[in-house]
Structures are given as structure tokens and as C-alpha cells.
Amino acid sequence: MEKRSLRRITLKSKLWWENLEDSELLDVRLCDLELNLKKSPLNLHILKLQSELDKKGLRFKPHFWISDDWFSPDRIPGVAIPFYLLHPRLIELEKKHTGLVEGDKPAEFMKLIRHEAGHAIENAYWLRRDNRRQNIFGFSKNYPASYVPKKFSKKYVKHLSDGYAQSHPDEDFAET
């Protein structure tokens, strides 16, 4: 399953909205899509992440929920996963309207969920306030409006593309 696109995974039961025209589907509220993270193929990747955390001796168990984008809010030890990743029809619609679907391939999904889990760990243990963390990664309350990554710098982890770890100390920590 690791090599296939999430788009190719077929779901056993049909949902009432699967065959709607794009314009009709765009009018459906997120809460009416009847999506279930635990029953989706993505749950296998969540379980894989938890297994990785367990193998490293981390007792932390982030919680996950369906949202409109990838994120881990400040002070919340969990990860929001974009709703469109839960169904091939929604992935198709997202790609058609935005041109990009972050996490639609299993390897990319795992990179993103690991990154967001890094933020969740930082939130769970208030690591942003830790002096050792600040000495290693720096500290800044504000994110820059833009940044120019130093592609060949060895000061940053290169987990996500575009030198994302260089954008802010919190991103550098999450990438690590």
C-alpha cells in the first residue's frame, strides 16, 4: 500500500455525495460528508506513526481530527488532517481546484503527519519555553511573511520540501 496513491484506494460503501457534480459537492458542508478518520485508510498511517513513537519510547499519543488543512494549533497536543484526504473523490476535487494535494501519497502523508506530530509533542510538553530547545532551535513568536531557504545549509533538517524548517524555529523543531 505504501507505493500506491491514496486516490486508488477504494472504499467499500458508497456515500450519497460521491457522484455529485463538482459544483454540487462544493455546496455540501464538511459535517455532512459523513467522513470517519478511524474507518478511513488513513488510520493505518496514524497507527504507523503511533508505532514509530512507541518504538522510540515516547508515551505521547497525539489526537487527530478532520479539518480543512494540516496543522497543530498552539497548546493543542494533536494534529488536524485535511478532510479531502479521506476520500478519492475529494482528493480529485481538491486537485482540480488548487492544483496541489499535500499528502495524497502515503510517503508524503507520513512526512506531513510526522511533522505535525512534532508540533503536537512541542505543544504537549511546552517545549517552546524550554531553554535547551530555545538554544538549539531559537525562539520567535512571529512567523516571517516570507523566507529564502538556504538549500545547501547543513544547519537545518531537510524533511519537507522547500527548506521549510528554515522558515521558523518551531518548524525547525517539528522537522527534527
GROMACS .gro file of N, CA and C in nm:
model
  528
    1MET      N    1   0.081  -0.119   0.000
    1MET     CA    2   0.000   0.000   0.000
    1MET      C    3   0.086   0.126   0.000
    2GLU      N    4   0.207   0.116   0.046
    2GLU     CA    5   0.296   0.231   0.058
    2GLU      C    6   0.324   0.298  -0.076
    3LYS      N    7   0.325   0.222  -0.186
    3LYS     CA    8   0.361   0.278  -0.314
    3LYS      C    9   0.242   0.335  -0.391
    4ARG      N   10   0.122   0.303  -0.352
    4ARG     CA   11   0.005   0.348  -0.425
    4ARG      C   12  -0.039   0.486  -0.379
    5SER      N   13  -0.108   0.554  -0.468
    5SER     CA   14  -0.169   0.681  -0.433
    5SER      C   15  -0.293   0.652  -0.351
    6LEU      N   16  -0.324   0.739  -0.255
    6LEU     CA   17  -0.445   0.721  -0.175
    6LEU      C   18  -0.568   0.730  -0.264
    7ARG      N   19  -0.554   0.794  -0.380
    7ARG     CA   20  -0.664   0.807  -0.475
    7ARG      C   21  -0.714   0.672  -0.522
    8ARG      N   22  -0.628   0.573  -0.529
    8ARG     CA   23  -0.663   0.442  -0.583
    8ARG      C   24  -0.728   0.349  -0.482
    9ILE      N   25  -0.729   0.388  -0.358
    9ILE     CA   26  -0.789   0.304  -0.256
    9ILE      C   27  -0.941   0.313  -0.270
   10THR      N   28  -1.004   0.202  -0.281
   10THR     CA   29  -1.150   0.203  -0.296
   10THR      C   30  -1.215   0.180  -0.160
   11LEU      N   31  -1.322   0.249  -0.139
   11LEU     CA   32  -1.397   0.233  -0.016
   11LEU      C   33  -1.509   0.134  -0.041
   12LYS      N   34  -1.544   0.057   0.061
   12LYS     CA   35  -1.644  -0.049   0.045
   12LYS      C   36  -1.785   0.006   0.022
   13SER      N   37  -1.822   0.110   0.092
   13SER     CA   38  -1.959   0.160   0.079
   13SER      C   39  -1.961   0.292   0.005
   14LYS      N   40  -2.066   0.312  -0.070
   14LYS     CA   41  -2.085   0.437  -0.143
   14LYS      C   42  -2.143   0.542  -0.048
   15LEU      N   43  -2.099   0.662  -0.065
   15LEU     CA   44  -2.153   0.773   0.011
   15LEU      C   45  -2.247   0.852  -0.080
   16TRP      N   46  -2.349   0.912  -0.025
   16TRP     CA   47  -2.453   0.977  -0.104
   16TRP      C   48  -2.399   1.088  -0.194
   17TRP      N   49  -2.287   1.147  -0.160
   17TRP     CA   50  -2.235   1.262  -0.232
   17TRP      C   51  -2.128   1.228  -0.337
   18GLU      N   52  -2.085   1.103  -0.342
   18GLU     CA   53  -1.974   1.065  -0.430
   18GLU      C   54  -1.994   1.101  -0.577
   19ASN      N   55  -2.116   1.089  -0.627
   19ASN     CA   56  -2.141   1.112  -0.770
   19ASN      C   57  -2.202   1.249  -0.800
   20LEU      N   58  -2.199   1.337  -0.704
   20LEU     CA   59  -2.248   1.473  -0.729
   20LEU      C   60  -2.156   1.545  -0.827
   21GLU      N   61  -2.212   1.638  -0.898
   21GLU     CA   62  -2.130   1.727  -0.983
   21GLU      C   63  -2.040   1.809  -0.890
   22ASP      N   64  -1.928   1.854  -0.943
   22ASP     CA   65  -1.836   1.933  -0.861
   22ASP      C   66  -1.904   2.052  -0.795
   23SER      N   67  -1.983   2.125  -0.869
   23SER     CA   68  -2.050   2.244  -0.814
   23SER      C   69  -2.144   2.207  -0.700
   24GLU      N   70  -2.209   2.092  -0.710
   24GLU     CA   71  -2.299   2.047  -0.603
   24GLU      C   72  -2.220   2.002  -0.481
   25LEU      N   73  -2.111   1.930  -0.506
   25LEU     CA   74  -2.028   1.881  -0.396
   25LEU      C   75  -1.966   1.997  -0.319
   26LEU      N   76  -1.930   2.102  -0.388
   26LEU     CA   77  -1.872   2.220  -0.322
   26LEU      C   78  -1.971   2.288  -0.229
   27ASP      N   79  -2.097   2.264  -0.247
   27ASP     CA   80  -2.200   2.322  -0.160
   27ASP      C   81  -2.231   2.237  -0.037
   28VAL      N   82  -2.175   2.117  -0.030
   28VAL     CA   83  -2.200   2.028   0.083
   28VAL      C   84  -2.112   2.072   0.201
   29ARG      N   85  -2.174   2.082   0.319
   29ARG     CA   86  -2.098   2.118   0.439
   29ARG      C   87  -2.007   2.003   0.479
   30LEU      N   88  -1.892   2.035   0.533
   30LEU     CA   89  -1.795   1.935   0.577
   30LEU      C   90  -1.859   1.835   0.673
   31CYS      N   91  -1.938   1.882   0.765
   31CYS     CA   92  -2.000   1.793   0.863
   31CYS      C   93  -2.102   1.697   0.801
   32ASP      N   94  -2.148   1.726   0.680
   32ASP     CA   95  -2.246   1.640   0.613
   32ASP      C   96  -2.182   1.534   0.522
   33LEU      N   97  -2.050   1.535   0.513
   33LEU     CA   98  -1.981   1.439   0.425
   33LEU      C   99  -1.971   1.299   0.486
   34GLU      N  100  -2.005   1.284   0.613
   34GLU     CA  101  -2.003   1.155   0.681
   34GLU      C  102  -1.865   1.088   0.676
   35LEU      N  103  -1.762   1.167   0.695
   35LEU     CA  104  -1.626   1.115   0.693
   35LEU      C  105  -1.588   1.064   0.832
   36ASN      N  106  -1.508   0.958   0.835
   36ASN     CA  107  -1.467   0.899   0.962
   36ASN      C  108  -1.320   0.863   0.952
   37LEU      N  109  -1.239   0.934   1.026
   37LEU     CA  110  -1.094   0.914   1.021
   37LEU      C  111  -1.054   0.773   1.062
   38LYS      N  112  -1.115   0.721   1.167
   38LYS     CA  113  -1.080   0.588   1.216
   38LYS      C  114  -1.116   0.477   1.118
   39LYS      N  115  -1.218   0.499   1.036
   39LYS     CA  116  -1.260   0.398   0.938
   39LYS      C  117  -1.197   0.420   0.801
   40SER      N  118  -1.115   0.523   0.787
   40SER     CA  119  -1.054   0.553   0.658
   40SER      C  120  -0.920   0.481   0.644
   41PRO      N  121  -0.871   0.467   0.522
   41PRO     CA  122  -0.737   0.408   0.500
   41PRO      C  123  -0.627   0.488   0.570
   42LEU      N  124  -0.651   0.616   0.599
   42LEU     CA  125  -0.550   0.698   0.666
   42LEU      C  126  -0.522   0.651   0.807
   43ASN      N  127  -0.616   0.582   0.867
   43ASN     CA  128  -0.595   0.533   1.004
   43ASN      C  129  -0.475   0.438   1.012
   44LEU      N  130  -0.448   0.366   0.905
   44LEU     CA  131  -0.329   0.279   0.903
   44LEU      C  132  -0.201   0.360   0.918
   45HIS      N  133  -0.199   0.477   0.858
   45HIS     CA  134  -0.081   0.564   0.869
   45HIS      C  135  -0.071   0.626   1.008
   46ILE      N  136  -0.185   0.657   1.067
   46ILE     CA  137  -0.186   0.708   1.204
   46ILE      C  138  -0.134   0.602   1.300
   47LEU      N  139  -0.177   0.478   1.279
   47LEU     CA  140  -0.128   0.367   1.362
   47LEU      C  141   0.022   0.345   1.342
   48LYS      N  142   0.068   0.363   1.219
   48LYS     CA  143   0.212   0.351   1.191
   48LYS      C  144   0.290   0.459   1.266
   49LEU      N  145   0.240   0.582   1.265
   49LEU     CA  146   0.305   0.690   1.340
   49LEU      C  147   0.310   0.655   1.488
   50GLN      N  148   0.199   0.607   1.542
   50GLN     CA  149   0.196   0.572   1.684
   50GLN      C  150   0.296   0.462   1.715
   51SER      N  151   0.308   0.365   1.624
   51SER     CA  152   0.406   0.258   1.640
   51SER      C  153   0.549   0.314   1.641
   52GLU      N  154   0.575   0.410   1.553
   52GLU     CA  155   0.707   0.473   1.550
   52GLU      C  156   0.736   0.546   1.680
   53LEU      N  157   0.638   0.617   1.733
   53LEU     CA  158   0.656   0.687   1.861
   53LEU      C  159   0.681   0.587   1.973
   54ASP      N  160   0.605   0.477   1.973
   54ASP     CA  161   0.622   0.373   2.074
   54ASP      C  162   0.762   0.312   2.069
   55LYS      N  163   0.810   0.284   1.947
   55LYS     CA  164   0.944   0.224   1.931
   55LYS      C  165   1.054   0.316   1.982
   56LYS      N  166   1.030   0.447   1.978
   56LYS     CA  167   1.128   0.543   2.029
   56LYS      C  168   1.113   0.566   2.179
   57GLY      N  169   1.017   0.496   2.240
   57GLY     CA  170   0.997   0.508   2.384
   57GLY      C  171   0.917   0.631   2.424
   58LEU      N  172   0.850   0.693   2.327
   58LEU     CA  173   0.767   0.809   2.357
   58LEU      C  174   0.627   0.762   2.394
   59ARG      N  175   0.580   0.799   2.508
   59ARG     CA  176   0.447   0.757   2.554
   59ARG      C  177   0.338   0.848   2.501
   60PHE      N  178   0.378   0.952   2.432
   60PHE     CA  179   0.286   1.052   2.380
   60PHE      C  180   0.195   0.993   2.273
   61LYS      N  181   0.067   1.021   2.285
   61LYS     CA  182  -0.032   0.975   2.188
   61LYS      C  183  -0.112   1.098   2.141
   62PRO      N  184  -0.071   1.157   2.028
   62PRO     CA  185  -0.144   1.274   1.980
   62PRO      C  186  -0.286   1.235   1.939
   63HIS      N  187  -0.377   1.328   1.948
   63HIS     CA  188  -0.510   1.301   1.896
   63HIS      C  189  -0.521   1.364   1.757
   64PHE      N  190  -0.609   1.311   1.677
   64PHE     CA  191  -0.624   1.352   1.538
   64PHE      C  192  -0.769   1.386   1.511
   65TRP      N  193  -0.792   1.482   1.424
   65TRP     CA  194  -0.926   1.519   1.385
   65TRP      C  195  -0.926   1.565   1.240
   66ILE      N  196  -1.045   1.567   1.184
   66ILE     CA  197  -1.064   1.609   1.046
   66ILE      C  198  -1.082   1.760   1.042
   67SER      N  199  -1.011   1.824   0.950
   67SER     CA  200  -1.019   1.969   0.938
   67SER      C  201  -1.009   2.009   0.791
   68ASP      N  202  -0.979   2.135   0.767
   68ASP     CA  203  -0.968   2.181   0.628
   68ASP      C  204  -0.823   2.193   0.582
   69ASP      N  205  -0.727   2.167   0.672
   69ASP     CA  206  -0.585   2.176   0.635
   69ASP      C  207  -0.502   2.100   0.738
   70TRP      N  208  -0.373   2.085   0.708
   70TRP     CA  209  -0.278   2.028   0.802
   70TRP      C  210  -0.241   2.134   0.905
   71PHE      N  211  -0.247   2.102   1.034
   71PHE     CA  212  -0.194   2.193   1.135
   71PHE      C  213  -0.201   2.129   1.273
   72SER      N  214  -0.128   2.189   1.365
   72SER     CA  215  -0.133   2.154   1.506
   72SER      C  216  -0.138   2.287   1.581
   73PRO      N  217  -0.254   2.325   1.631
   73PRO     CA  218  -0.267   2.457   1.693
   73PRO      C  219  -0.183   2.470   1.821
   74ASP      N  220  -0.140   2.591   1.848
   74ASP     CA  221  -0.065   2.616   1.972
   74ASP      C  222  -0.142   2.563   2.091
   75ARG      N  223  -0.069   2.498   2.181
   75ARG     CA  224  -0.120   2.444   2.308
   75ARG      C  225  -0.211   2.323   2.292
   76ILE      N  226  -0.222   2.269   2.172
   76ILE     CA  227  -0.306   2.151   2.150
   76ILE      C  228  -0.216   2.034   2.109
   77PRO      N  229  -0.216   1.924   2.185
   77PRO     CA  230  -0.130   1.809   2.152
   77PRO      C  231  -0.194   1.715   2.051
   78GLY      N  232  -0.226   1.769   1.936
   78GLY     CA  233  -0.291   1.687   1.833
   78GLY      C  234  -0.268   1.743   1.695
   79VAL      N  235  -0.323   1.672   1.597
   79VAL     CA  236  -0.298   1.703   1.456
   79VAL      C  237  -0.430   1.707   1.379
   80ALA      N  238  -0.448   1.814   1.303
   80ALA     CA  239  -0.562   1.826   1.212
   80ALA      C  240  -0.520   1.768   1.076
   81ILE      N  241  -0.607   1.685   1.020
   81ILE     CA  242  -0.581   1.623   0.891
   81ILE      C  243  -0.687   1.672   0.793
   82PRO      N  244  -0.643   1.715   0.673
   82PRO     CA  245  -0.739   1.768   0.576
   82PRO      C  246  -0.844   1.665   0.536
   83PHE      N  247  -0.969   1.708   0.537
   83PHE     CA  248  -1.082   1.621   0.507
   83PHE      C  249  -1.073   1.558   0.369
   84TYR      N  250  -1.019   1.631   0.274
   84TYR     CA  251  -1.019   1.580   0.136
   84TYR      C  252  -0.933   1.456   0.118
   85LEU      N  253  -0.842   1.430   0.213
   85LEU     CA  254  -0.758   1.310   0.203
   85LEU      C  255  -0.834   1.183   0.240
   86LEU      N  256  -0.954   1.197   0.292
   86LEU     CA  257  -1.029   1.080   0.337
   86LEU      C  258  -1.110   1.012   0.227
   87HIS      N  259  -1.110   1.068   0.108
   87HIS     CA  260  -1.189   1.005   0.002
   87HIS      C  261  -1.131   1.043  -0.135
   88PRO      N  262  -1.118   0.945  -0.225
   88PRO     CA  263  -1.063   0.972  -0.358
   88PRO      C  264  -1.138   1.081  -0.436
   89ARG      N  265  -1.268   1.088  -0.420
   89ARG     CA  266  -1.347   1.191  -0.490
   89ARG      C  267  -1.310   1.331  -0.441
   90LEU      N  268  -1.284   1.344  -0.312
   90LEU     CA  269  -1.246   1.473  -0.254
   90LEU      C  270  -1.103   1.510  -0.293
   91ILE      N  271  -1.016   1.411  -0.302
   91ILE     CA  272  -0.879   1.435  -0.348
   91ILE      C  273  -0.883   1.490  -0.490
   92GLU      N  274  -0.962   1.427  -0.573
   92GLU     CA  275  -0.977   1.469  -0.713
   92GLU      C  276  -1.027   1.614  -0.722
   93LEU      N  277  -1.127   1.647  -0.642
   93LEU     CA  278  -1.183   1.781  -0.642
   93LEU      C  279  -1.081   1.884  -0.592
   94GLU      N  280  -1.010   1.851  -0.487
   94GLU     CA  281  -0.907   1.940  -0.433
   94GLU      C  282  -0.799   1.967  -0.537
   95LYS      N  283  -0.755   1.863  -0.604
   95LYS     CA  284  -0.651   1.877  -0.706
   95LYS      C  285  -0.700   1.964  -0.822
   96LYS      N  286  -0.825   1.945  -0.860
   96LYS     CA  287  -0.882   2.022  -0.970
   96LYS      C  288  -0.888   2.171  -0.936
   97HIS      N  289  -0.919   2.203  -0.811
   97HIS     CA  290  -0.938   2.343  -0.772
   97HIS      C  291  -0.811   2.412  -0.723
   98THR      N  292  -0.718   2.337  -0.667
   98THR     CA  293  -0.597   2.401  -0.614
   98THR      C  294  -0.471   2.362  -0.690
   99GLY      N  295  -0.478   2.253  -0.763
   99GLY     CA  296  -0.361   2.207  -0.838
   99GLY      C  297  -0.263   2.126  -0.755
  100LEU      N  298  -0.287   2.119  -0.625
  100LEU     CA  299  -0.193   2.051  -0.536
  100LEU      C  300  -0.270   1.983  -0.423
  101VAL      N  301  -0.230   1.861  -0.390
  101VAL     CA  302  -0.290   1.790  -0.278
  101VAL      C  303  -0.175   1.743  -0.189
  102GLU      N  304  -0.157   1.810  -0.076
  102GLU     CA  305  -0.050   1.773   0.016
  102GLU      C  306  -0.088   1.648   0.095
  103GLY      N  307  -0.014   1.540   0.073
  103GLY     CA  308  -0.036   1.418   0.150
  103GLY      C  309  -0.119   1.312   0.081
  104ASP      N  310  -0.140   1.324  -0.050
  104ASP     CA  311  -0.222   1.224  -0.118
  104ASP      C  312  -0.148   1.095  -0.147
  105LYS      N  313  -0.017   1.097  -0.134
  105LYS     CA  314   0.063   0.974  -0.150
  105LYS      C  315   0.110   0.931  -0.011
  106PRO      N  316   0.111   0.801   0.015
  106PRO     CA  317   0.145   0.753   0.150
  106PRO      C  318   0.277   0.807   0.206
  107ALA      N  319   0.382   0.811   0.126
  107ALA     CA  320   0.511   0.860   0.177
  107ALA      C  321   0.501   1.008   0.216
  108GLU      N  322   0.433   1.086   0.135
  108GLU     CA  323   0.416   1.229   0.166
  108GLU      C  324   0.324   1.247   0.287
  109PHE      N  325   0.219   1.166   0.297
  109PHE     CA  326   0.130   1.173   0.413
  109PHE      C  327   0.210   1.148   0.540
  110MET      N  328   0.297   1.047   0.538
  110MET     CA  329   0.376   1.015   0.658
  110MET      C  330   0.471   1.129   0.692
  111LYS      N  331   0.532   1.192   0.593
  111LYS     CA  332   0.619   1.307   0.621
  111LYS      C  333   0.541   1.418   0.691
  112LEU      N  334   0.422   1.447   0.639
  112LEU     CA  335   0.342   1.556   0.695
  112LEU      C  336   0.289   1.522   0.834
  113ILE      N  337   0.245   1.399   0.854
  113ILE     CA  338   0.191   1.363   0.985
  113ILE      C  339   0.303   1.358   1.089
  114ARG      N  340   0.423   1.318   1.049
  114ARG     CA  341   0.536   1.320   1.143
  114ARG      C  342   0.570   1.465   1.180
  115HIS      N  343   0.570   1.553   1.080
  115HIS     CA  344   0.598   1.694   1.105
  115HIS      C  345   0.496   1.753   1.203
  116GLU      N  346   0.369   1.731   1.176
  116GLU     CA  347   0.265   1.785   1.264
  116GLU      C  348   0.270   1.720   1.402
  117ALA      N  349   0.309   1.593   1.409
  117ALA     CA  350   0.326   1.527   1.540
  117ALA      C  351   0.440   1.594   1.617
  118GLY      N  352   0.542   1.643   1.546
  118GLY     CA  353   0.649   1.719   1.611
  118GLY      C  354   0.594   1.843   1.680
  119HIS      N  355   0.504   1.914   1.611
  119HIS     CA  356   0.440   2.031   1.673
  119HIS      C  357   0.354   1.987   1.792
  120ALA      N  358   0.282   1.877   1.778
  120ALA     CA  359   0.195   1.829   1.886
  120ALA      C  360   0.278   1.793   2.010
  121ILE      N  361   0.393   1.731   1.989
  121ILE     CA  362   0.482   1.698   2.101
  121ILE      C  363   0.532   1.826   2.167
  122GLU      N  364   0.571   1.922   2.086
  122GLU     CA  365   0.617   2.051   2.139
  122GLU      C  366   0.506   2.116   2.222
  123ASN      N  367   0.383   2.107   2.174
  123ASN     CA  368   0.270   2.164   2.247
  123ASN      C  369   0.240   2.088   2.375
  124ALA      N  370   0.246   1.957   2.369
  124ALA     CA  371   0.212   1.875   2.485
  124ALA      C  372   0.306   1.900   2.603
  125TYR      N  373   0.432   1.922   2.573
  125TYR     CA  374   0.531   1.936   2.679
  125TYR      C  375   0.583   2.079   2.695
  126TRP      N  376   0.517   2.173   2.631
  126TRP     CA  377   0.554   2.315   2.639
  126TRP      C  378   0.702   2.336   2.608
  127LEU      N  379   0.753   2.266   2.511
  127LEU     CA  380   0.896   2.270   2.480
  127LEU      C  381   0.941   2.405   2.426
  128ARG      N  382   0.850   2.481   2.372
  128ARG     CA  383   0.884   2.614   2.319
  128ARG      C  384   0.943   2.702   2.429
  129ARG      N  385   0.905   2.674   2.554
  129ARG     CA  386   0.954   2.753   2.668
  129ARG      C  387   1.084   2.698   2.727
  130ASP      N  388   1.125   2.581   2.682
  130ASP     CA  389   1.243   2.514   2.736
  130ASP      C  390   1.371   2.584   2.687
  131ASN      N  391   1.460   2.617   2.781
  131ASN     CA  392   1.584   2.688   2.745
  131ASN      C  393   1.672   2.608   2.650
  132ARG      N  394   1.681   2.476   2.673
  132ARG     CA  395   1.763   2.393   2.582
  132ARG      C  396   1.706   2.395   2.441
  133ARG      N  397   1.575   2.386   2.429
  133ARG     CA  398   1.511   2.390   2.297
  133ARG      C  399   1.537   2.524   2.230
  134GLN      N  400   1.527   2.632   2.306
  134GLN     CA  401   1.549   2.766   2.250
  134GLN      C  402   1.695   2.784   2.207
  135ASN      N  403   1.789   2.728   2.285
  135ASN     CA  404   1.931   2.738   2.247
  135ASN      C  405   1.962   2.663   2.119
  136ILE      N  406   1.897   2.552   2.098
  136ILE     CA  407   1.922   2.472   1.979
  136ILE      C  408   1.848   2.526   1.857
  137PHE      N  409   1.719   2.558   1.873
  137PHE     CA  410   1.636   2.593   1.758
  137PHE      C  411   1.604   2.741   1.747
  138GLY      N  412   1.627   2.817   1.852
  138GLY     CA  413   1.592   2.958   1.851
  138GLY      C  414   1.452   2.979   1.905
  139PHE      N  415   1.412   3.106   1.908
  139PHE     CA  416   1.279   3.140   1.959
  139PHE      C  417   1.229   3.262   1.884
  140SER      N  418   1.105   3.257   1.843
  140SER     CA  419   1.041   3.371   1.779
  140SER      C  420   0.891   3.352   1.790
  141LYS      N  421   0.821   3.457   1.829
  141LYS     CA  422   0.675   3.449   1.838
  141LYS      C  423   0.612   3.462   1.699
  142ASN      N  424   0.674   3.541   1.615
  142ASN     CA  425   0.615   3.572   1.486
  142ASN      C  426   0.680   3.494   1.372
  143TYR      N  427   0.595   3.451   1.281
  143TYR     CA  428   0.643   3.388   1.158
  143TYR      C  429   0.674   3.497   1.057
  144PRO      N  430   0.779   3.480   0.978
  144PRO     CA  431   0.808   3.582   0.876
  144PRO      C  432   0.705   3.576   0.763
  145ALA      N  433   0.685   3.687   0.696
  145ALA     CA  434   0.593   3.691   0.582
  145ALA      C  435   0.646   3.604   0.469
  146SER      N  436   0.779   3.597   0.458
  146SER     CA  437   0.841   3.510   0.357
  146SER      C  438   0.984   3.478   0.403
  147TYR      N  439   1.043   3.382   0.338
  147TYR     CA  440   1.181   3.346   0.369
  147TYR      C  441   1.245   3.288   0.243
  148VAL      N  442   1.377   3.298   0.237
  148VAL     CA  443   1.451   3.242   0.125
  148VAL      C  444   1.535   3.128   0.183
  149PRO      N  445   1.499   3.004   0.150
  149PRO     CA  446   1.575   2.892   0.208
  149PRO      C  447   1.717   2.884   0.153
  150LYS      N  448   1.807   2.845   0.241
  150LYS     CA  449   1.946   2.819   0.202
  150LYS      C  450   1.953   2.670   0.173
  151LYS      N  451   1.936   2.634   0.047
  151LYS     CA  452   1.920   2.493   0.008
  151LYS      C  453   2.033   2.402   0.054
  152PHE      N  454   2.153   2.453   0.064
  152PHE     CA  455   2.266   2.367   0.096
  152PHE      C  456   2.314   2.381   0.240
  153SER      N  457   2.236   2.452   0.321
  153SER     CA  458   2.273   2.470   0.461
  153SER      C  459   2.261   2.337   0.535
  154LYS      N  460   2.359   2.309   0.618
  154LYS     CA  461   2.356   2.187   0.700
  154LYS      C  462   2.306   2.217   0.841
  155LYS      N  463   2.258   2.340   0.863
  155LYS     CA  464   2.207   2.380   0.994
  155LYS      C  465   2.063   2.335   1.015
  156TYR      N  466   1.996   2.290   0.908
  156TYR     CA  467   1.854   2.257   0.916
  156TYR      C  468   1.827   2.117   0.864
  157VAL      N  469   1.724   2.056   0.917
  157VAL     CA  470   1.677   1.926   0.870
  157VAL      C  471   1.607   1.946   0.737
  158LYS      N  472   1.620   1.849   0.649
  158LYS     CA  473   1.553   1.858   0.518
  158LYS      C  474   1.453   1.745   0.506
  159HIS      N  475   1.344   1.757   0.579
  159HIS     CA  476   1.239   1.655   0.581
  159HIS      C  477   1.131   1.692   0.480
  160LEU      N  478   1.073   1.811   0.493
  160LEU     CA  479   0.975   1.861   0.397
  160LEU      C  480   1.049   1.944   0.291
  161SER      N  481   0.985   1.963   0.179
  161SER     CA  482   1.049   2.034   0.069
  161SER      C  483   1.058   2.184   0.094
  162ASP      N  484   1.128   2.250   0.008
  162ASP     CA  485   1.141   2.396   0.007
  162ASP      C  486   1.206   2.455   0.132
  163GLY      N  487   1.290   2.377   0.199
  163GLY     CA  488   1.360   2.429   0.316
  163GLY      C  489   1.267   2.480   0.424
  164TYR      N  490   1.154   2.412   0.440
  164TYR     CA  491   1.050   2.458   0.532
  164TYR      C  492   1.101   2.475   0.675
  165ALA      N  493   1.196   2.394   0.716
  165ALA     CA  494   1.250   2.404   0.852
  165ALA      C  495   1.314   2.540   0.877
  166GLN      N  496   1.357   2.606   0.771
  166GLN     CA  497   1.424   2.735   0.785
  166GLN      C  498   1.327   2.851   0.805
  167SER      N  499   1.199   2.827   0.790
  167SER     CA  500   1.102   2.937   0.796
  167SER      C  501   1.080   2.991   0.937
  168HIS      N  502   1.101   2.907   1.039
  168HIS     CA  503   1.072   2.949   1.177
  168HIS      C  504   1.130   2.845   1.273
  169PRO      N  505   1.173   2.885   1.393
  169PRO     CA  506   1.227   2.789   1.490
  169PRO      C  507   1.130   2.674   1.521
  170ASP      N  508   1.001   2.702   1.527
  170ASP     CA  509   0.904   2.595   1.554
  170ASP      C  510   0.902   2.492   1.441
  171GLU      N  511   0.917   2.538   1.318
  171GLU     CA  512   0.920   2.446   1.204
  171GLU      C  513   1.049   2.363   1.204
  172ASP      N  514   1.159   2.426   1.243
  172ASP     CA  515   1.286   2.355   1.253
  172ASP      C  516   1.274   2.244   1.357
  173PHE      N  517   1.213   2.275   1.472
  173PHE     CA  518   1.193   2.173   1.575
  173PHE      C  519   1.105   2.061   1.524
  174ALA      N  520   0.992   2.096   1.461
  174ALA     CA  521   0.897   1.994   1.411
  174ALA      C  522   0.962   1.905   1.305
  175GLU      N  523   1.047   1.963   1.224
  175GLU     CA  524   1.116   1.886   1.121
  175GLU      C  525   1.215   1.788   1.183
  176THR      N  526   1.270   1.823   1.297
  176THR     CA  527   1.366   1.736   1.362
  176THR      C  528   1.299   1.617   1.425
   0.00000   0.00000   0.00000
